[in-house]
XYZ file of C-alpha atoms in Angstrom:
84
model
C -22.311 -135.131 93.581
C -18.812 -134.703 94.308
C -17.645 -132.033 96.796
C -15.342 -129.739 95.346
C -11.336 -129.882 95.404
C -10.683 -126.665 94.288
C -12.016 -123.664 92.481
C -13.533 -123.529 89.095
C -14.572 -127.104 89.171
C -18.161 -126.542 90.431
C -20.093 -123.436 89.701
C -24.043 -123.157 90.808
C -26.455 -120.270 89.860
C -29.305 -118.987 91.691
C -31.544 -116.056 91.788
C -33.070 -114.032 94.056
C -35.302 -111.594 94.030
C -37.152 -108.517 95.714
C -38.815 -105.691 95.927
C -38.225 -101.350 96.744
C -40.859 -100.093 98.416
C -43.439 -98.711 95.857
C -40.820 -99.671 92.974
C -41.806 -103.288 90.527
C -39.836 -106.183 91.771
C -36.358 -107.145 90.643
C -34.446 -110.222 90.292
C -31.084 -111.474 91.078
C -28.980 -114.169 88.964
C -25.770 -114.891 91.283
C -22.818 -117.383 89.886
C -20.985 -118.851 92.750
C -17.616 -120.594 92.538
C -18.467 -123.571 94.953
C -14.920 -124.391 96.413
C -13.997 -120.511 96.845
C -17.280 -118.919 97.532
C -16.579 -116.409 95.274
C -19.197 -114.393 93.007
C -18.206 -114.367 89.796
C -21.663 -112.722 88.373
C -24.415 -110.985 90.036
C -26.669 -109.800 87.223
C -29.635 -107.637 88.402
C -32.873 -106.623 86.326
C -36.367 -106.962 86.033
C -36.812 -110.448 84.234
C -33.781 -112.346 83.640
C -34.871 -115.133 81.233
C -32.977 -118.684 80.720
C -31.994 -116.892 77.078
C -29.771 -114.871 79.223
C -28.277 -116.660 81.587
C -26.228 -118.377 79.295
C -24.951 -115.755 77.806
C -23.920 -114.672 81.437
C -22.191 -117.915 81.871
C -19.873 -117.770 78.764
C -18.907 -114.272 79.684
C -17.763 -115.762 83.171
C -15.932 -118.443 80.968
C -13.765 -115.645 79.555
C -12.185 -114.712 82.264
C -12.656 -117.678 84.558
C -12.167 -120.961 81.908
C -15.585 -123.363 82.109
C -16.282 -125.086 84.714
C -16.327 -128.819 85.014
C -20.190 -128.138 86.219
C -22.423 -125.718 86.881
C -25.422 -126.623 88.918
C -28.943 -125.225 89.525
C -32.223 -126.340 91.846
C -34.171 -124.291 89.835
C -35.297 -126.947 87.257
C -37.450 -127.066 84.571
C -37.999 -123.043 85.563
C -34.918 -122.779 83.737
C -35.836 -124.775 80.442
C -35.551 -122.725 77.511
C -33.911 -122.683 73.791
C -30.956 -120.474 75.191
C -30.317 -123.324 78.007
C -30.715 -126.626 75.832
């Protein structure tokens, strides 16, 4: 995989998750310009399902243009309708 030349030509997506004390955990799905390091999306709820994170990605695309890629290491976790 090619590094990056310059921004909005690699995105990547991640979550991350966690827990208040006494309070049901909560997840994080961050979109991360690659070349610029800069978050375009930090969506935060309880369950944030593959059906959504597309959804999440177009809205980016609004503002941003797509990407020429957007990258994930979460696999087949992500494998849904809303992703295929």
């Amino acid at each position: 995989m090619a590094i990056p030349q310059g921004p909005n030509q690699r995105w990547s997506f991640d979550f991350a998750s966690d827990s208040l004390s006494g309070v049901s955990r909560f997840r994080i799905l961050n979109v991360i310009d690659d070349f610029s390091h800069e978050c375009f999306a930090a969506v935060v709820d309880t369950s944030v399902s593959g059906e959504r994170v597309a959804p999440e990605l177009d809205g980016v695309a609004e503002i941003r243009d797509y990407s020429c890629m957007v990258v994930s290491d979460k696999g087949t976790k992500l494998t849904s309708n809303g992703n295929l």
